[in-house]
Each structure stands twice: as C-alpha cells, then as structure tokens.
C-alpha cells in the first residue's frame, strides 16, 4: 500500500473501536446477567469486519455467524438496537426473539446471525442467485469461521457459487480455533485459501490484524464480484483474544500464544501507525474514545429502558401476518 | 372438465406459475435436461430455459438453502427435492432456516419458498427410498405442509402456495403421478388451509391424505357394499391440521379411522387421534383407530412391502373392530 | 450411595465403559482438548488419549457415519453430537444407514453404536439451539431411544446401551447436567426397556421423560398439597415405549397427563395419548391431556421462553381441567 | 505396462464378461418383471470393478452404490445369491429385503449397496477407522460416482480419511453423468482428481476402459494404502453404455457420443489385445462365454427356484435377535 489516507484510516480506527468497546461492555453485561444465552465476542478480530464492511454499500447483503455483533454494527444496525436485542426487549433489532446469535436488520440487509456452523453459506449463495436472476449488481458478503470449512455445506456452497458464477464474497475468519479445535486438528489441508482455489474461486489470504490490508483486499475483491467476476474468497488470518464463549476454560491454547497475538492487536497496530505518521495524537484518540464511550453508554441506556413484549404475543412471527389464506373456490 | 394425470396437472401448475410470475423459477436435481426424475417437469426447460429451470448438482443442503436465500432476495423459488428420502440431507436448512428466519428476525425475514418432493413407498424401492416423512415435517412450526391427492389439487394448490409469504412443503406421493382424473380447468387457486370431504358418510370417518386417499376411497366403496356408510376426509394439509372439518365429521359419525402410510409410532395419525380424543372424547363410540405402515424399514420383496403398507383389507378390519360391517 | 451430578455420572459411565472394553471409544466435536462442550468428557482425554477420545472436525454427517462404519468393523463407538440441533446434519446417516443396515442386509449387518446428544431448551439459546427432537427419532424403526433423567440412569444406562447389538441414541437434557442426586454406585447395568414409576399415586398418571421429569415431580408435590395423589412415570425409553408400565398405571388412575418439551403437534406425547386411548378407552375418566411446548421457534427473551415451555402451573392446570384438585 | 501375462489378462476378461452377461440378463428379467424396483446396470464400466477387486483380498472391505452388482460378484458373492436377491426371495444375499440396490454379503465383507448418493463414504471411513484402531492391515475400497463429488458427505469424508490417515481406497467411477447431469453442469472444477488432491490425498486418473491400466493403478494404490500410506484416490474414467436406470429416456446425451464410447468397450479392447498377442483365439473366447453363460443360467435357475419369506416374519431384522435386553437390577 502506498501512502496513508489519514481521514480514512482514522475512520477505520473508530469503527474498530466501536466494535471493541461494545463487545467489552457486552462481557460486563453478561456477568451482570443482563445478557443471557450464548455470547460470542469479536475482540481481536475487529479489523476483519471493519475492513470488509467499509467496502459494502447499503444494497449489499451480509450473512454472518453467532459472532456477528460487529458485522451488524458496521453494516449500519444501530448499537442501540443491538444491545436491546441482547437484553431480549421488544426494541431489539430482532424484537428480542433472536438474541446475541441472531441479529437481523432487513433495512440494512443484515440476514443474521446464523448459529449453525456453515448454515449461512447456502443462504448467502441464494441471496446472490436472486441478485443474478434479477440482474442487480449487488454483492453478498458471507462471513464464517475456519471451522465451517470442514462442513459439507461449505463444500456444496462453494461449488454452487462457482458453478453458477454468483456475486458472493466469502470471508473466512480464520482465527485458528473452532471452539477448542485447532485448524491442524480439523483439516488435512490447513491452507484454507488453497481449498477455495480447488473450486476455481479466486482466493487469497489476508493479514486479518491489519485493517488497511483487509480494506485493500476487500476493495479489490468486492469490485471484482460486483463487476461479474463471480465469487471471490478471502481468508482473513486473525485471532480470537477472548474465550470462544462465556463458557470456555481455554484449556486448548496457552497464555503465551494469546499474549503473542495480542501484541498484534489490530487497534494498537493502526493507532501506532497513525501516530508515527503524525496523523493522530493522544487528544485525537481521546476524542474518538469519548465518542465511542458515549455511543456505548447510550446504547446500554436504550436497552435498559427497553420494554418486554407481552407474553400474549408469544406465537407471533411463526407465520407472516396477515396470512395469504384464500377462500375455498 | 378434461381428463389428465396427476403428473401433467403438477407440470401445468408449474408452467402456469412461471408464466404468471417472473420471480418464479424451478430448481432441483435433473429437473431440466433429464426431463425430471418422474417426468413431472418434462418440457419446462425448453419453454423457460436453464436459468429458470435450473439443474442442480447433488447438493441437497446447498440448493435448498440457496432457495431460501433466493426467497429472502425477492424471488419465488420452487425447489424440487427428488424424493423425501434425500430431504434428510437438507433438513438443517428447512428446520433451522426456512422455519425459523421469520421468527428469529422478529418478523422481518419471511421466506416465500415452495419445496416439492416425492414421498411414499409401494414401488419396491426398499428401505432407503420408501420413506413417508411428511408427518415429521408437520411437527415443525413455521412450515406449511401440503399433500395434494387429486388432479385438481395437483394443478391448483401450487398457485396459492406461491402466494404464501412463508415456506410451504408439498409432498407428492410417487404412486399418484400416473393417476388419471377429471381436472377442473377453471378452478383457479384453491384454499390450502382446509381438509376436504371426498365422500359423505354417516357411520365412520375415514381420515387420510396423499397416497392413501385411493385406499380410503376403495375401502369406503367396499364398506358401502357391507352396509357401512363411511365418510372419507382428505386432509390436504398436515400443518396446520383442519380440526374443524375433522371434528365436525366425527361429531356426526362418532367413529374415526386414520389411514396413514407413515410408520405407526409417532406418525401424524397419532396427532390426529390425540386431537380427536381431546376434543370429542364424549362423542366417540369407539377409540380412534389407526391404520399405518408396519414398523419396519421397507423391504424390497413385493409381498413383504405389500404386507407392510396400509391397504383396503386393513381399513376394513379396523372398521369391523369398531363393530361395524362385521 | 454418594451425591453426584448428572454430568459426573455420565462421565463416569464413559470412563467405566472405556476401561471395561477396549473396543469402546468416544468421538465428537471438542470432546477432548476443549474438555467437552458441557464438560461431560472432561479428563477423559488425559486418561485414554486422543485415539480413544477423538476430537472431530465440524462434520456431523461424516463422523456419525464413521461411527456406524466403525461399529460394522467391530468397534463399540460412543459418538457425541454436541446437541440435537446439529444432529439434523447427520440425520441421513442415522435414518438411512444406522437404522436400516441390519434390515437391508437381511440380518447380517448390525450396528452397535451409541450416539449421545444434548437436547432441550431453557437456557435462552433461541430458535436454532433449543430443539427437543427425541420424539422425532422415536418414529424410526431400528433405533432405540433413551432419555436418562436421573443420576442413576446417567451412570448406568450406557453400559446396557453398549451391549445392545443395535443403534442406541441417548438424549441428555442440557438442564440436567448440573442436577445433583444420590448415585447407587453398586447398581450396575440397568434395564433399558422399561419405564420407571418415580412416584406412586392413585388419582392421575403424569407421564414424562428427560428434562421435564423434575417438572412432573414438582407438580406432583404441589398436587399432593392440594389433595391429589399423582403417579409420576419416567418413560426412560421413547422407543420402544413401555406400554405395560404406562397402561397398568392408567388402569389404576383412570387419568393421564403427558408432559413433553417437544412442540405439541406430532410430539411423542401424541403417540402416548393415542396408545392409551386405543388400549384403555373404556377405563379413562377423562381424555388424555398433553402439556407440551408452545408451537413456536424458541424465542431468546427469557419471559417468552419460559412461557413457551411446559412448567409446573401448566401441569396443575391440566390436572384441574380433569376435575381434580381444583 | 511391459509384457502381458496371458493367464492373468484372460482371467480379467472372464471377470468382466461375468459382470456383462449377468447385467444383460438382469435387463431381460426386468422387462419380464422378474426383477422390480430400480435397476442400475454396470454395462460399459466392468473394467473398473474387475481391475480394482482383483487387488483386494477376502479380509478387505467394499462399500459401493446402487450400481453394485459387479462389485459384489467380483468380491466373491455368488451370482446365484445376487440374482436371488433381485428376485426378492429368501435365498438372496440380503434375504430378499435389499434388492438390486442393497446387495450385502458380510462373509465377503461387502457392505452394500447404498442408495443414497454419498451415503457410503462416511461408512467406508468408519470401517477403515476400525481397522486402524485395531491395528489390522485391511483395506476398505469405497466406490461412488462422480455425481457424489458434489455432496457434502464427499468433502467431509475425504477430510476425515486424510486427517486421520485411514486405509481407504476411494474409487470414483467417473462415467461423466449423474443421471442426466453432465459433470460440467455439476462441478466448477471438473478435474475430479484435483479435487481429491485438495485434501492432500494422493490421487490419479485412470483409463477406466482399460482393465489392465485399472489393475495396475489399483495394485499400486492398494499396496500404498495397506502399508500405512493413508487414503488414496483413483478417478476411473469410464462410461455408462446403457440408461441410468430402467426409467431413463436419455434425453441428455446423443447417440453419437454413446457410439464413440462403445468403440472403447473394455471387453472388446482386452479381447482384441489378447488376440493380437496370440494369447486368445475364438475357441478360447467361446469357452469363456460358455462358462459364463452356464453360470448365469445357473443363477437364474437358482433364483427362479427361490422361496418367498413368509409374511409372518415381516418385521424381522428391525432389531437383532436375540435381544440384549437385561433384567431390571
Ligand atoms: C453444525 C454445528 N455444529 C456445532 C456447533 C457448535 N459450535 C458453535 S461455534 C463452534 C466453533 C466454530 O468455529 P469457527 O467456525 O472457526 O468459528 P469461530 O467460533 O472461531 O468464529 C462450534 C463447534 C454449531 N453451532 N453448529
Ligand atoms: C442424496 C441423493 N440424491 C439424489 C439421489 C437420486 N439419484 C440416484 S443415482 C443419481 C445419480 C448419481 O450419479 P453418480 O454419482 O455419477 O453415479 P452413477 O449413477 O453415474 O454411477 C441420483 C441423482 C440419490 N439416490 N441420493
Ligand atoms: Mg475459528
Ligand atoms: Mg456418474
């Protein structure tokens, strides 16, 4: 990459910080039992969502996993609606019915929040198929972890997307572990990008801790997909700083490894670089942190003020209303 | 009125749907170049081309999931799973996505997809190719389950199903494709929420659907000869079940026999029996009786398969055991 | 007698099995290095090593199928599917291979595999992670379905299951793992074909299994306070159902309530209701009643999930509606 | 290949002819409705089963598809038991309960006959896992069509076998069509051997019409698998001369293509070569045909004389007998 656009980079820094601070607050709220169920945090992986979503427009779609808070936020879902969803209140982006693993926001084309590993891939392929059939130049970005690569649905989806030349951007968030299973203990071929190539899908690995590298790679890939280049695949090499979920003793990796990776914290990396180039000073960073803190506080306040849906409407949304039933003819 | 086969009626329904609505397309294994595994889609590729009559690889989970995604994207896919036996490979997509997306999203993401598949036994296809799992699917909230059993329903249910904003599964019994019947060409889209009384009767309600409707009807004729006036109810939809039609019939006949090709234990007939008992216990002259398939993986040998399936004599015996026509 | 948790009892059962029989091994996602998703297999990797406590990739269909093949090859695999929700991805292997191989081969190829999985809701895991599909599996001939609900069954059912020459599925309700109870350490392998009467009673039979046994028991205590003497039956096995124990209870109480966390329509409780009615129609003082989950994909919000699940007040209401303890 | 072992080659010719003549008779019996259900014939593909099974021993296992008559026969299942099975009589190798798609023969380690495309692969992986855990040097050969390559189970099974280094020989019978779907319309990457390589499984394509080539490749592959070389993959390039099943109008391919392939009939290819090298004359071929005809006639007679299992035992073999149920303790 040549040169550094300070404004753009600073914006990416702020985006990553919005995710980081939101996630950190979620962890606190979980210990306070304000948030329940399973909670999967994105801390350490922020550069991936920030770099890729920077390159998507409002008409583009996102399909993600249960570790999707950051993706929804950066696709445009208000933090207020995200926090409210985790509180299980009616003001949540899924009306309190989805929770942490199922953030939906049709207006911003966020199609979840899928908690079945690999389950989102076919859906992303279908969204892209609809765009192709309708002649729209929209892109569908599908995020999934490297653990999903072992699932049959990964294989079937890769093949369909390539065979039908569909506008999907596959984003494999390779954080080296699927819960406690290291990549080398789940794949005979650990080079994920090579796997994708076996479907004739252009694919390349990206330093997932360097948001500028992700941004740059995403710009090229999204452009190619949007312009009829068919599916593309990015392997984002990143790391999960925290436990898989809130029920993980982390027996499968040692502290030293985590420490080493933390030295490449995507936020620190970019902040330092901006400082070196004189594009950011402590005051500037403090301003950003202040804005982000205010947004997080506001979101929590919004969620706290949320209202519970009445139990009477428990069975709403099992089918659409009003229903298309017809008179007998 | 014109005589046609169930197969042709189904094909005409799809042709009609694709002509009427640009958003409708058909996707599945061998629906195109092969001419359809059971020749249901024969000729559609020639009329609508490979984009709208889309052959898929052997990837049940991915192409069903792709249908779900296409529906979210504004299309109206008809996804054909060659047979219910292979639908097990797509079950995750159907149960965890198609059936749940609307709810999980708080009402934002409805999935207007129609998934068609052949079901049933009777052709000596053995244990892996003879399942009747429509009753299983009827367990899942968020799905609508249709079982067309007449040429009119084969021809006209699809229209209404495609207008449904939510997922609809259509089960077509393999034994019905060759069945001929009088088609009401002027009928138009039909109600898909109600059961139909195919034969009026006063003595016993024979409740069935899909592939066993001919069995129930034949049994009713035989019973008439024995002086027993049987009412035959074609459920048409297994989810939601049309309690009203079922219960109003039983209220008149005070006796019910459910005929179902599924294995007896945990079959949809168990649900129907339980509901009738819950709602009409004091009206019943006898416990609800079930005539189902024997609980065995379907054997290949013809005589064993025939013995395993619910047939006319089994229905007659069930009615006799209620003290009728013995 | 020693106090232990359901989780520890299950772990002890596996340790014991692997010590006793060289052919036994455990395979599944994160059973090893992670320590078990729900810490059930914690410590087994250290004792038995990675060959016998085998972490698998996220490939439900392949590792369940591999368990079936290993069983054909003479091993005694315990395959853990992390939760029933993911078992949908392995359903083809379970239904079309594990359940059919013995029959399709004319009795040559039995499949001595034990497949364990967590089931149920109640922990705010929402629509994709809260299924109770054990009733579905109970529909399939060739499978044996166990639902241990006590520490004794968690500790001792596995032994008998591993001696079974055919596939056995064990459903462990996620809400039970932390439950403490008195373990009979001398019990040894237990019968896996019979239901158990957990509480004797004369007025009504409350029939349940797995995760809702505590609900039924609590309801029975409450009913006792109201002067209603409820009998509580723990089915223990959903396939085959122990008709004898169920019917002899109903013959004494003349009333039955089935409590089941599955969705009402097409639930195993429908089968139980139908069977009781078929066999004991004239003994019943009231129609068999069902207390099940609301027919909705499980919502995340706690108050909605609680409202959707069968709870003590629901059981009390069902009994009241039978004219008891009102 | 250097030199030609006449006896060995003649034996392979006879093996292919046994399959060919049996299959041809099955077609006749189907039109006579002696055989019912689905019937999938192996005509044109005989060199694959003949060449590979020649290299397996009695302790090795076979898992095949619904197109498995030849595999069972050449693994040692008597033709009499195979024909009887298709007649649905008790004397059939599966007692008449399996039929054409489900030939089983535990004594010869023939594990079916699986009618779910891809469904046999995980089972083969498991059989190999059992051998590895037990320290046996047996090989499991898994046969499947190229259409199965699109299934998720293919992907999951390849990965497991490679990751765990299991003694499986994957034999992909690439006859270019999955029912009516040509490979190019089902795979983005049509080179099946390359797909296998993506799992780090040694794989190579073989001329599936040349039984000597198949025999040679199989000898190498089986030897490698048996000696701890882990899974190997053979793509056998062949062609189905007849319809997919008895209900196929063959709209998807033209007669010319079929004719061209028939010119490479594996049986004629070998017979001609043997003639050229003076290792076979008309009399010799006539002897073989006579032996084979006698075997087929004998098998049909055996099946015709078969007995139907009494209906009373319909529900046998749902569970094993005697059952392991225990007394309550
Ligand atoms: C089909 C399926 N199997 C198992 C699980 C349980 N599970 C949830 S997350 C997870 C690990 C997934 O790892 P990866 O795909 O790498 O994503 P990451 O959590 O690392 O972001 C597992 C095994 C699941 N949700 N779905
Ligand atoms: C999972 C599944 N989907 C669909 C089918 C229907 N079907 C039977 S054979 C077949 C074609 C398989 O082609 P291939 O794997 O190439 O084997 P071939 O028949 O060419 O030997 C199909 C689609 C099936 N049996 N199983
Ligand atoms: Mg990961
Ligand atoms: Mg093929």
PDB file of C-alpha atoms in Angstrom, chain C residues 25 27 51-52 54-75 92-93 96-97 99 101-110 141-144 159-160 163-166 186-194 239, chain D residues 85 93-95 97-99 102 104-107 109-111 113-114 116 118-134 136 138 153 156-157 159-160 163-164 166 314-329:
ATOM      1  CA  UNK C  25     -14.066 -45.132  22.105  1.00  0.00           C
ATOM      2  CA  UNK C  27     -15.716 -39.417  19.200  1.00  0.00           C
ATOM      3  CA  UNK C  51      -7.154 -42.169  19.726  1.00  0.00           C
ATOM      4  CA  UNK C  52      -9.962 -43.179  22.069  1.00  0.00           C
ATOM      5  CA  UNK C  54     -11.218 -38.412  19.452  1.00  0.00           C
ATOM      6  CA  UNK C  55     -11.885 -34.779  18.598  1.00  0.00           C
ATOM      7  CA  UNK C  56     -13.598 -34.472  15.236  1.00  0.00           C
ATOM      8  CA  UNK C  57     -13.842 -31.637  12.755  1.00  0.00           C
ATOM      9  CA  UNK C  58     -17.218 -29.945  12.275  1.00  0.00           C
ATOM     10  CA  UNK C  59     -18.507 -32.740  10.068  1.00  0.00           C
ATOM     11  CA  UNK C  60     -21.580 -34.219  11.739  1.00  0.00           C
ATOM     12  CA  UNK C  61     -22.611 -36.396   8.831  1.00  0.00           C
ATOM     13  CA  UNK C  62     -19.161 -37.880   8.295  1.00  0.00           C
ATOM     14  CA  UNK C  63     -18.230 -38.592  11.892  1.00  0.00           C
ATOM     15  CA  UNK C  64     -21.614 -40.110  12.700  1.00  0.00           C
ATOM     16  CA  UNK C  65     -21.331 -42.204   9.539  1.00  0.00           C
ATOM     17  CA  UNK C  66     -17.783 -43.091  10.541  1.00  0.00           C
ATOM     18  CA  UNK C  67     -19.133 -44.262  13.879  1.00  0.00           C
ATOM     19  CA  UNK C  68     -21.576 -46.501  12.010  1.00  0.00           C
ATOM     20  CA  UNK C  69     -18.755 -47.897   9.902  1.00  0.00           C
ATOM     21  CA  UNK C  70     -16.552 -48.408  12.940  1.00  0.00           C
ATOM     22  CA  UNK C  71     -19.387 -50.322  14.601  1.00  0.00           C
ATOM     23  CA  UNK C  72     -19.690 -52.515  11.486  1.00  0.00           C
ATOM     24  CA  UNK C  73     -15.945 -53.002  11.799  1.00  0.00           C
ATOM     25  CA  UNK C  74     -16.203 -54.418  15.296  1.00  0.00           C
ATOM     26  CA  UNK C  75     -15.733 -51.375  17.494  1.00  0.00           C
ATOM     27  CA  UNK C  92     -29.309 -39.179   6.762  1.00  0.00           C
ATOM     28  CA  UNK C  93     -26.640 -41.389   8.302  1.00  0.00           C
ATOM     29  CA  UNK C  96     -30.776 -44.325   6.184  1.00  0.00           C
ATOM     30  CA  UNK C  97     -27.783 -46.257   7.494  1.00  0.00           C
ATOM     31  CA  UNK C  99     -31.466 -47.733  11.349  1.00  0.00           C
ATOM     32  CA  UNK C 101     -28.422 -51.641   7.618  1.00  0.00           C
ATOM     33  CA  UNK C 102     -29.495 -54.613   9.709  1.00  0.00           C
ATOM     34  CA  UNK C 103     -32.742 -54.947   7.809  1.00  0.00           C
ATOM     35  CA  UNK C 104     -31.467 -54.207   4.315  1.00  0.00           C
ATOM     36  CA  UNK C 105     -28.758 -56.813   4.781  1.00  0.00           C
ATOM     37  CA  UNK C 106     -31.233 -59.462   5.848  1.00  0.00           C
ATOM     38  CA  UNK C 107     -29.826 -59.526   9.376  1.00  0.00           C
ATOM     39  CA  UNK C 108     -26.131 -59.606   8.502  1.00  0.00           C
ATOM     40  CA  UNK C 109     -25.004 -56.102   9.431  1.00  0.00           C
ATOM     41  CA  UNK C 110     -25.988 -54.927  12.885  1.00  0.00           C
ATOM     42  CA  UNK C 141     -37.777 -48.415  13.406  1.00  0.00           C
ATOM     43  CA  UNK C 142     -34.324 -49.796  14.102  1.00  0.00           C
ATOM     44  CA  UNK C 143     -33.361 -47.150  16.631  1.00  0.00           C
ATOM     45  CA  UNK C 144     -33.557 -47.393  20.422  1.00  0.00           C
ATOM     46  CA  UNK C 159     -23.392 -49.962  29.923  1.00  0.00           C
ATOM     47  CA  UNK C 160     -26.533 -51.705  28.733  1.00  0.00           C
ATOM     48  CA  UNK C 163     -24.175 -54.183  24.996  1.00  0.00           C
ATOM     49  CA  UNK C 164     -27.050 -53.617  22.591  1.00  0.00           C
ATOM     50  CA  UNK C 165     -26.189 -55.024  19.145  1.00  0.00           C
ATOM     51  CA  UNK C 166     -28.189 -52.236  17.509  1.00  0.00           C
ATOM     52  CA  UNK C 186     -23.417 -50.673  43.075  1.00  0.00           C
ATOM     53  CA  UNK C 187     -26.325 -50.649  40.652  1.00  0.00           C
ATOM     54  CA  UNK C 188     -24.588 -51.903  37.533  1.00  0.00           C
ATOM     55  CA  UNK C 189     -26.102 -52.092  34.046  1.00  0.00           C
ATOM     56  CA  UNK C 190     -29.813 -51.305  34.129  1.00  0.00           C
ATOM     57  CA  UNK C 191     -32.716 -52.409  32.029  1.00  0.00           C
ATOM     58  CA  UNK C 192     -33.234 -50.022  29.109  1.00  0.00           C
ATOM     59  CA  UNK C 193     -36.588 -51.364  28.008  1.00  0.00           C
ATOM     60  CA  UNK C 194     -38.797 -50.310  30.898  1.00  0.00           C
ATOM     61  CA  UNK C 239     -38.550 -46.338  21.538  1.00  0.00           C
TER      62      UNK C 239
ATOM     63  CA  UNK D  85     -31.779 -61.074  -4.153  1.00  0.00           C
ATOM     64  CA  UNK D  93     -27.722 -62.364  -0.400  1.00  0.00           C
ATOM     65  CA  UNK D  94     -29.809 -59.898   1.622  1.00  0.00           C
ATOM     66  CA  UNK D  95     -32.665 -62.299   2.198  1.00  0.00           C
ATOM     67  CA  UNK D  97     -35.104 -57.430   1.727  1.00  0.00           C
ATOM     68  CA  UNK D  98     -32.494 -55.329  -0.024  1.00  0.00           C
ATOM     69  CA  UNK D  99     -32.994 -55.872  -3.725  1.00  0.00           C
ATOM     70  CA  UNK D 102     -28.741 -53.267  -1.475  1.00  0.00           C
ATOM     71  CA  UNK D 104     -24.884 -57.299   1.251  1.00  0.00           C
ATOM     72  CA  UNK D 105     -22.532 -60.143   1.998  1.00  0.00           C
ATOM     73  CA  UNK D 106     -20.856 -59.902   5.379  1.00  0.00           C
ATOM     74  CA  UNK D 107     -18.832 -63.090   4.831  1.00  0.00           C
ATOM     75  CA  UNK D 109     -17.137 -58.047   3.544  1.00  0.00           C
ATOM     76  CA  UNK D 110     -19.488 -56.476   1.013  1.00  0.00           C
ATOM     77  CA  UNK D 111     -21.184 -53.683   2.968  1.00  0.00           C
ATOM     78  CA  UNK D 113     -25.275 -51.407  -1.884  1.00  0.00           C
ATOM     79  CA  UNK D 114     -26.015 -47.834  -0.606  1.00  0.00           C
ATOM     80  CA  UNK D 116     -28.119 -42.531  -1.003  1.00  0.00           C
ATOM     81  CA  UNK D 118     -22.538 -40.122  -0.986  1.00  0.00           C
ATOM     82  CA  UNK D 119     -24.038 -42.098   1.876  1.00  0.00           C
ATOM     83  CA  UNK D 120     -21.489 -44.869   1.716  1.00  0.00           C
ATOM     84  CA  UNK D 121     -18.413 -42.695   2.051  1.00  0.00           C
ATOM     85  CA  UNK D 122     -18.623 -41.990   5.793  1.00  0.00           C
ATOM     86  CA  UNK D 123     -19.304 -45.673   6.421  1.00  0.00           C
ATOM     87  CA  UNK D 124     -16.191 -46.658   4.470  1.00  0.00           C
ATOM     88  CA  UNK D 125     -14.186 -44.146   6.508  1.00  0.00           C
ATOM     89  CA  UNK D 126     -15.521 -45.763   9.669  1.00  0.00           C
ATOM     90  CA  UNK D 127     -14.681 -49.294   8.558  1.00  0.00           C
ATOM     91  CA  UNK D 128     -11.138 -48.074   7.929  1.00  0.00           C
ATOM     92  CA  UNK D 129     -11.045 -46.323  11.301  1.00  0.00           C
ATOM     93  CA  UNK D 130     -11.950 -49.622  12.982  1.00  0.00           C
ATOM     94  CA  UNK D 131      -9.091 -51.338  11.175  1.00  0.00           C
ATOM     95  CA  UNK D 132      -6.670 -48.622  12.181  1.00  0.00           C
ATOM     96  CA  UNK D 133      -7.748 -48.684  15.828  1.00  0.00           C
ATOM     97  CA  UNK D 134      -7.490 -52.478  15.850  1.00  0.00           C
ATOM     98  CA  UNK D 136      -5.252 -54.543  11.191  1.00  0.00           C
ATOM     99  CA  UNK D 138      -7.011 -54.329   5.869  1.00  0.00           C
ATOM    100  CA  UNK D 153     -20.554 -36.056   2.603  1.00  0.00           C
ATOM    101  CA  UNK D 156     -16.388 -34.396   4.979  1.00  0.00           C
ATOM    102  CA  UNK D 157     -15.313 -37.973   4.315  1.00  0.00           C
ATOM    103  CA  UNK D 159     -11.096 -34.726   5.023  1.00  0.00           C
ATOM    104  CA  UNK D 160     -11.649 -37.254   7.825  1.00  0.00           C
ATOM    105  CA  UNK D 163      -6.791 -36.081   8.588  1.00  0.00           C
ATOM    106  CA  UNK D 164      -6.795 -39.433  10.380  1.00  0.00           C
ATOM    107  CA  UNK D 166      -7.092 -44.051   7.283  1.00  0.00           C
ATOM    108  CA  UNK D 314     -42.181 -59.196   8.049  1.00  0.00           C
ATOM    109  CA  UNK D 315     -40.718 -57.305  10.995  1.00  0.00           C
ATOM    110  CA  UNK D 316     -37.640 -59.480  11.388  1.00  0.00           C
ATOM    111  CA  UNK D 317     -34.293 -57.704  11.402  1.00  0.00           C
ATOM    112  CA  UNK D 318     -35.646 -54.408  12.682  1.00  0.00           C
ATOM    113  CA  UNK D 319     -33.542 -55.242  15.715  1.00  0.00           C
ATOM    114  CA  UNK D 320     -31.092 -58.073  16.246  1.00  0.00           C
ATOM    115  CA  UNK D 321     -32.221 -61.345  17.726  1.00  0.00           C
ATOM    116  CA  UNK D 322     -31.777 -62.485  20.414  1.00  0.00           C
ATOM    117  CA  UNK D 323     -32.018 -59.070  22.001  1.00  0.00           C
ATOM    118  CA  UNK D 324     -29.621 -57.761  24.610  1.00  0.00           C
ATOM    119  CA  UNK D 325     -32.374 -56.543  26.939  1.00  0.00           C
ATOM    120  CA  UNK D 326     -31.485 -57.027  30.612  1.00  0.00           C
ATOM    121  CA  UNK D 327     -33.353 -57.787  33.785  1.00  0.00           C
ATOM    122  CA  UNK D 328     -34.103 -54.829  35.993  1.00  0.00           C
ATOM    123  CA  UNK D 329     -31.490 -54.679  38.740  1.00  0.00           C
TER     124      UNK D 329
END
